[in-house]
CSV table of C-alpha atoms in Angstrom, one decimal:
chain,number,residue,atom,x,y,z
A,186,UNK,CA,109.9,37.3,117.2
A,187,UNK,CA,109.5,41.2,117.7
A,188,UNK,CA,111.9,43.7,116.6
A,189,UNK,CA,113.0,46.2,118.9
A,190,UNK,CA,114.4,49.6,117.7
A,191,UNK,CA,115.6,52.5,119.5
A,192,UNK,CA,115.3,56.7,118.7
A,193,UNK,CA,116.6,59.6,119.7
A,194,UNK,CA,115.0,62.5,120.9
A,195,UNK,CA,115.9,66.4,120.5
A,196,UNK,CA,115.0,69.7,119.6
A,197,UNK,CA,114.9,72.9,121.9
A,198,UNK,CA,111.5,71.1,123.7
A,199,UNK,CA,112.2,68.9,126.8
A,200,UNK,CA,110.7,66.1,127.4
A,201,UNK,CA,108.6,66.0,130.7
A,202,UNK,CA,108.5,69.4,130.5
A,203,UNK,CA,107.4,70.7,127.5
A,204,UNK,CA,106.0,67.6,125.5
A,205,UNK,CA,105.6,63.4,126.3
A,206,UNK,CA,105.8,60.4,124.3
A,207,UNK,CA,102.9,57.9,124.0
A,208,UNK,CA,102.6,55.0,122.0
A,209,UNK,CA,98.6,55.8,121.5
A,210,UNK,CA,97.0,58.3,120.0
A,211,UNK,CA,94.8,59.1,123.1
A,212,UNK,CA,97.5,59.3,125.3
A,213,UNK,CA,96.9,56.5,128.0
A,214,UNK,CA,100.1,54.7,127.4
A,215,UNK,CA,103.5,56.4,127.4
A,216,UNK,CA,106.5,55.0,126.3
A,217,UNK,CA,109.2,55.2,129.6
A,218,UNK,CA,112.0,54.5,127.3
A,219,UNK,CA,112.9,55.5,123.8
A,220,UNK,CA,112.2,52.3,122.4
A,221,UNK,CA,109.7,51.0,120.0
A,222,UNK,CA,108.3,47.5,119.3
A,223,UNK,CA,107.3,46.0,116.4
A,224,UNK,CA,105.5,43.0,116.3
A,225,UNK,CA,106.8,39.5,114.8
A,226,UNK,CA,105.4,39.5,111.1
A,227,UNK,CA,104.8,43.0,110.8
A,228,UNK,CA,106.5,45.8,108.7
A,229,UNK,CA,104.6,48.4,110.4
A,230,UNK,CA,104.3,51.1,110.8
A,231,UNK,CA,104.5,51.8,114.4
A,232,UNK,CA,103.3,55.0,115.5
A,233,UNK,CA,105.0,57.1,118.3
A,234,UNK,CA,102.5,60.1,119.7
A,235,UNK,CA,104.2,63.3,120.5
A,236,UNK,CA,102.1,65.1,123.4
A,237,UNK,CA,102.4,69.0,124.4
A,238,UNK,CA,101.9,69.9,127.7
A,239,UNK,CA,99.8,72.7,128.5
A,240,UNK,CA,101.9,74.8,130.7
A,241,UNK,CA,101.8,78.7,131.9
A,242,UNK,CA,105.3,79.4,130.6
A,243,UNK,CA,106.0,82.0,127.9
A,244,UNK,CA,108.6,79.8,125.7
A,245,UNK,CA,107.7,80.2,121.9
A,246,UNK,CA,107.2,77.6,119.6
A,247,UNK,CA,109.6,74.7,120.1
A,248,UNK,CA,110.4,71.3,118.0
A,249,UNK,CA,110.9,68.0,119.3
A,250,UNK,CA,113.4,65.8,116.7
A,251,UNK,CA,112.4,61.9,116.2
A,252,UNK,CA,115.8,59.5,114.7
A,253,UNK,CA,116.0,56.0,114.4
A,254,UNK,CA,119.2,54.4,115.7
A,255,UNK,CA,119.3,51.2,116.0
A,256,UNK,CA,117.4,47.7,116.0
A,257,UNK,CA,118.5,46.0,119.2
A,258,UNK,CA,116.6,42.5,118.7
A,259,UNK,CA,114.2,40.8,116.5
A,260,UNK,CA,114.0,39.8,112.5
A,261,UNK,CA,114.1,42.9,110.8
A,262,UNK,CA,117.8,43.8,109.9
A,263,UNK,CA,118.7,47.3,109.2
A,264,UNK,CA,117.4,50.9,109.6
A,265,UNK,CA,115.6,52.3,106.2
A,266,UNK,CA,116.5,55.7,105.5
A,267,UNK,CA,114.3,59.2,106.0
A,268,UNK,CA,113.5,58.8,108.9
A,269,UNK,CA,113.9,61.7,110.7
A,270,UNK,CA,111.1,63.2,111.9
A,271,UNK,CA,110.1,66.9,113.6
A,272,UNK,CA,107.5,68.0,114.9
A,273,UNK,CA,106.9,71.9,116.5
A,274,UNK,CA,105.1,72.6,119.7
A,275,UNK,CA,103.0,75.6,119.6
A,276,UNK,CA,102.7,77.9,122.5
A,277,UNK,CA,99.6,79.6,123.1
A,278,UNK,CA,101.1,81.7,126.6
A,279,UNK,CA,101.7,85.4,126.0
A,280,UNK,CA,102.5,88.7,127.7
A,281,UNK,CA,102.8,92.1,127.1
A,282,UNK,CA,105.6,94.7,127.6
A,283,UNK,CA,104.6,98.4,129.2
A,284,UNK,CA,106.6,101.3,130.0
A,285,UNK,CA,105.3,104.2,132.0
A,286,UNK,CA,107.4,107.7,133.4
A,287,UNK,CA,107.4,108.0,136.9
A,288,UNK,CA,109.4,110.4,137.3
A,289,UNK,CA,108.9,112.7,134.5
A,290,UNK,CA,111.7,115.8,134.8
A,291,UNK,CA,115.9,115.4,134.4
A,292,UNK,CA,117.6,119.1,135.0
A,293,UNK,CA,120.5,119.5,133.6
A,294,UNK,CA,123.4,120.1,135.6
A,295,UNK,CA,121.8,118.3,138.9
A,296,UNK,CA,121.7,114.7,140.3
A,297,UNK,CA,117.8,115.3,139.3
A,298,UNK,CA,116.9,112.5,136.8
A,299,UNK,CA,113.7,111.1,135.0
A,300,UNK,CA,113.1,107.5,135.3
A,301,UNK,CA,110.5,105.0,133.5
A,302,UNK,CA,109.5,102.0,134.6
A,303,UNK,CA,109.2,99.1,132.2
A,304,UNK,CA,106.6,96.3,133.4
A,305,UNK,CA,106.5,92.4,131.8
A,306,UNK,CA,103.3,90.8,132.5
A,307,UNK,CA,104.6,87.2,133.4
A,308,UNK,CA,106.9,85.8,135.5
A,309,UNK,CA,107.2,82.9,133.4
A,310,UNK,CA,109.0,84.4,130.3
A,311,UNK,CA,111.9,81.9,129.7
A,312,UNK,CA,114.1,83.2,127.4
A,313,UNK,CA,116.7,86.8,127.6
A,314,UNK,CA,114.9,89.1,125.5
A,315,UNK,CA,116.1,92.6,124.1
A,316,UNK,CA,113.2,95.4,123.5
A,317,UNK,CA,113.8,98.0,121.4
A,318,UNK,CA,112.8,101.6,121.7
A,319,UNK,CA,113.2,105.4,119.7
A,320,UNK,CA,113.5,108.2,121.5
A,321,UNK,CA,113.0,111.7,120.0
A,322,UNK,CA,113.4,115.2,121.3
A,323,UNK,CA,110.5,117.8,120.4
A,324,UNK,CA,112.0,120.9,119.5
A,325,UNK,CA,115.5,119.6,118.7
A,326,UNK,CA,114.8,116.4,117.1
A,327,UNK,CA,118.5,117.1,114.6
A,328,UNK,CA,120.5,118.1,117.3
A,329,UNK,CA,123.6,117.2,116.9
A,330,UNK,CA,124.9,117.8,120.7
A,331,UNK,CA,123.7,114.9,123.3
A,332,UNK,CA,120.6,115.6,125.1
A,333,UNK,CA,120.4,112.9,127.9
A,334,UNK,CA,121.8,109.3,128.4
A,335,UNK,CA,119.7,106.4,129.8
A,336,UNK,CA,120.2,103.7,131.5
A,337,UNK,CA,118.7,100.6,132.2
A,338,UNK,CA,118.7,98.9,136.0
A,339,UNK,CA,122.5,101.2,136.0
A,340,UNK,CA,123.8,99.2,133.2
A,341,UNK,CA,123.4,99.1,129.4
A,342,UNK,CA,123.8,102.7,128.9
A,343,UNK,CA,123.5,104.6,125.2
A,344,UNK,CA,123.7,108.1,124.5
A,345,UNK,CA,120.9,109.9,123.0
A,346,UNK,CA,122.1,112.2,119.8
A,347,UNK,CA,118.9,114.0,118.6
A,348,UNK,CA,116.5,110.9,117.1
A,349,UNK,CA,117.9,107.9,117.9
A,350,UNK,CA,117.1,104.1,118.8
A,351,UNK,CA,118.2,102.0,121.5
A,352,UNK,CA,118.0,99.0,122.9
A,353,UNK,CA,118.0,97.4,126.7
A,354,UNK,CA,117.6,93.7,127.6
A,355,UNK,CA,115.8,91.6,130.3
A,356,UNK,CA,116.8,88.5,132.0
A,357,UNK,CA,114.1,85.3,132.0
A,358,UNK,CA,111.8,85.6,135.0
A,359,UNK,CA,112.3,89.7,135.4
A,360,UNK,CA,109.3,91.6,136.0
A,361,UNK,CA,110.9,95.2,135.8
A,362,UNK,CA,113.4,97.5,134.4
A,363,UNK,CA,113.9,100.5,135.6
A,364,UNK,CA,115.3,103.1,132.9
A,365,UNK,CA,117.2,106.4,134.1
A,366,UNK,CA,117.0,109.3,131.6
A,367,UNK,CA,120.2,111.7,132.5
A,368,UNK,CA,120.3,115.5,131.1
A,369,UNK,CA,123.4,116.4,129.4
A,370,UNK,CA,124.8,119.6,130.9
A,371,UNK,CA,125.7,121.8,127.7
A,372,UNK,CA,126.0,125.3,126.7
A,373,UNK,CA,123.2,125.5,124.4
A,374,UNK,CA,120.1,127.5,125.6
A,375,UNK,CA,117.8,125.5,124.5
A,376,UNK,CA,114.9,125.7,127.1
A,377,UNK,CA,112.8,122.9,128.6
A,378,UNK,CA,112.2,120.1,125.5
A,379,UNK,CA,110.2,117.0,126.2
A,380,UNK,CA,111.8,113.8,125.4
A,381,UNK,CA,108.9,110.9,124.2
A,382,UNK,CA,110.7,107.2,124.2
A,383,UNK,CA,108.7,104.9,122.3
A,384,UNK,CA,109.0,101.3,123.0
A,385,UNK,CA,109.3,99.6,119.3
A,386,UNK,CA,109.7,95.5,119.4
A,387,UNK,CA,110.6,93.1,121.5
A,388,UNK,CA,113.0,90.1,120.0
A,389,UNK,CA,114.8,87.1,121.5
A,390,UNK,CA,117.1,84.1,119.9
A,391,UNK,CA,113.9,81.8,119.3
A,392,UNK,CA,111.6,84.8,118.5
A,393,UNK,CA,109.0,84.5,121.6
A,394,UNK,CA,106.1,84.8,119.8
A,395,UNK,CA,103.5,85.4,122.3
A,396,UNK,CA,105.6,88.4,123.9
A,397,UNK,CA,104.4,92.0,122.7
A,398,UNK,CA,104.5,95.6,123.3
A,399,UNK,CA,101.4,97.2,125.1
A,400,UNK,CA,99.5,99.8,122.4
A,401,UNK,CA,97.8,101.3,125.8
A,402,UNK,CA,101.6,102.1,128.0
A,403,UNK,CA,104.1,102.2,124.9
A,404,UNK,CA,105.6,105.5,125.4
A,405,UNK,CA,106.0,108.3,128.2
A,406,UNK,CA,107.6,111.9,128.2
A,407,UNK,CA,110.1,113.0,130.6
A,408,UNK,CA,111.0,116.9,130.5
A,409,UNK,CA,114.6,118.3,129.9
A,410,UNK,CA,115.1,121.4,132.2
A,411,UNK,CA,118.0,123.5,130.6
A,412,UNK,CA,120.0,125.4,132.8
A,413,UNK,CA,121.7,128.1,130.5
A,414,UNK,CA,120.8,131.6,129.9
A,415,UNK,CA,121.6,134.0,127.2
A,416,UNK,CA,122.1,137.7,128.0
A,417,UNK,CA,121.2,140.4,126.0
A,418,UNK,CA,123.0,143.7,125.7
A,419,UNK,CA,122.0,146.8,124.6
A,420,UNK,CA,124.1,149.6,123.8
A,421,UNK,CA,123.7,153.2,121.7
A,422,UNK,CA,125.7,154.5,119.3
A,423,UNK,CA,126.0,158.6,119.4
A,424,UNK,CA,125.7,159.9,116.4
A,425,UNK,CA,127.2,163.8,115.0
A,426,UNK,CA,123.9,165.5,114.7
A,427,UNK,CA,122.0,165.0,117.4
A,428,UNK,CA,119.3,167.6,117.1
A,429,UNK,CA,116.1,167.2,114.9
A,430,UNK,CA,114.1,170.0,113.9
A,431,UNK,CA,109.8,170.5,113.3
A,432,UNK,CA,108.6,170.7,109.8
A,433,UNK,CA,107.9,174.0,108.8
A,434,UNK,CA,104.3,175.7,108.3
A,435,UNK,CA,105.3,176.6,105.3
């Protein structure tokens, strides 16, 4: 008689989704069940095909898990050991990351703010990701006061203490972020400075492989206003001899 013997399936793939299960190697016939037969006087081995399916969505590598787990019918007695199996499904969808300034002055002391607008280039990213960026100002780069504060979409925000890094995060599905750059109203004179935030990385919990940061729109420049002043005073000092006299002919 045949032997019938169950698997499970798992991994961070789905099946129907990401990957099927045939019992040949071109395909044609899929197994409906996770179930395997082998035929009466056979040892096997029976073969079970694992299938990706060539899909638009941006996902990373995934693995699909194969485990024997029991033998429902037939001669053959027990399950052997080792036989776990895995097998990784490669993605080949990718995307890239741009930011660009579109509004490129914050004043301080004023609801004027600079804002950049950070593009994915897919809809069909499917995992939370968190891109990374450094932002540097260019004739204060040590200062020690705060310069500006952004925010990301009105959340997220970090303040910005002379170079710095910083991080903001986008949902599955989002196609934009929009970051605010706030001036910090201080008391140093300190003139316009131009601040350049540099988009660094891009990670996520699976490590998205196919999602990058655009070399052509990786960084933009929004100007700092300042509004302080310094005065100057001059003053003179009288002094006891105020007279000076030619120098003699001789």
């Amino acid at each position: 008689t045949n032997t019938t013997a169950t698997f499970s399936v798992g991994g961070l793939a789905t099946r129907g989704v990401d990957f099927e299960l045939f019992s040949d190697a071109a395909g044609k016939n899929a197994l409906p069940s996770n179930q395997i037969t082998i035929p009466s006087g056979s040892q096997g081995p029976v073969s079970v095909w694992v299938k990706g399916i060539n899909d638009s969505f941006i996902e990373g590598n995934e693995t699909v898990t194969l485990d024997p787990t029991a033998i429902t019918s037939g001669a053959i007695s027990s399950i052997g050991t080792g036989g776990h199996s895995s097998i990784l499904i490669l993605d080949d969808d990718s995307t890239l990351i741009s930011i660009v300034p579109i509004d490129g002055t914050a004043a301080e002391g004023s609801s004027n703010t600079g804002t950049y607008r950070v593009t994915v280039g897919s809809s069909d990213v499917q995992e939370k990701m968190t891109v990374n960026y450094s932002l540097i100002a260019s004739k204060n780069p040590s200062a020690v006061t705060s310069d500006v504060v952004v925010t990301a979409n009105g959340t997220s925000t970090t303040a910005v203490t002379g170079p710095t890094t910083g991080s903001f995060t986008i949902d599955p599905g989002v196609t934009e972020v929009i970051l605010t750059v706030s001036a910090v109203d201080d008391a140093l004179v300190e003139g316009t400075e131009d601040h350049n935030l540099l988009l660094t990385g891009v990670v996520s919990n699976t490590g998205l492989l196919g999602v990058g940061i655009n070399p052509a729109q990786q960084s933009g420049v929004v100007n700092i206003v300042d509004n302080d002043t310094a005065e100057v005073f001059l003053t003179w000092q009288s002094l006891a001899d105020t007279t000076a006299m030619e120098p003699g002919d001789g």
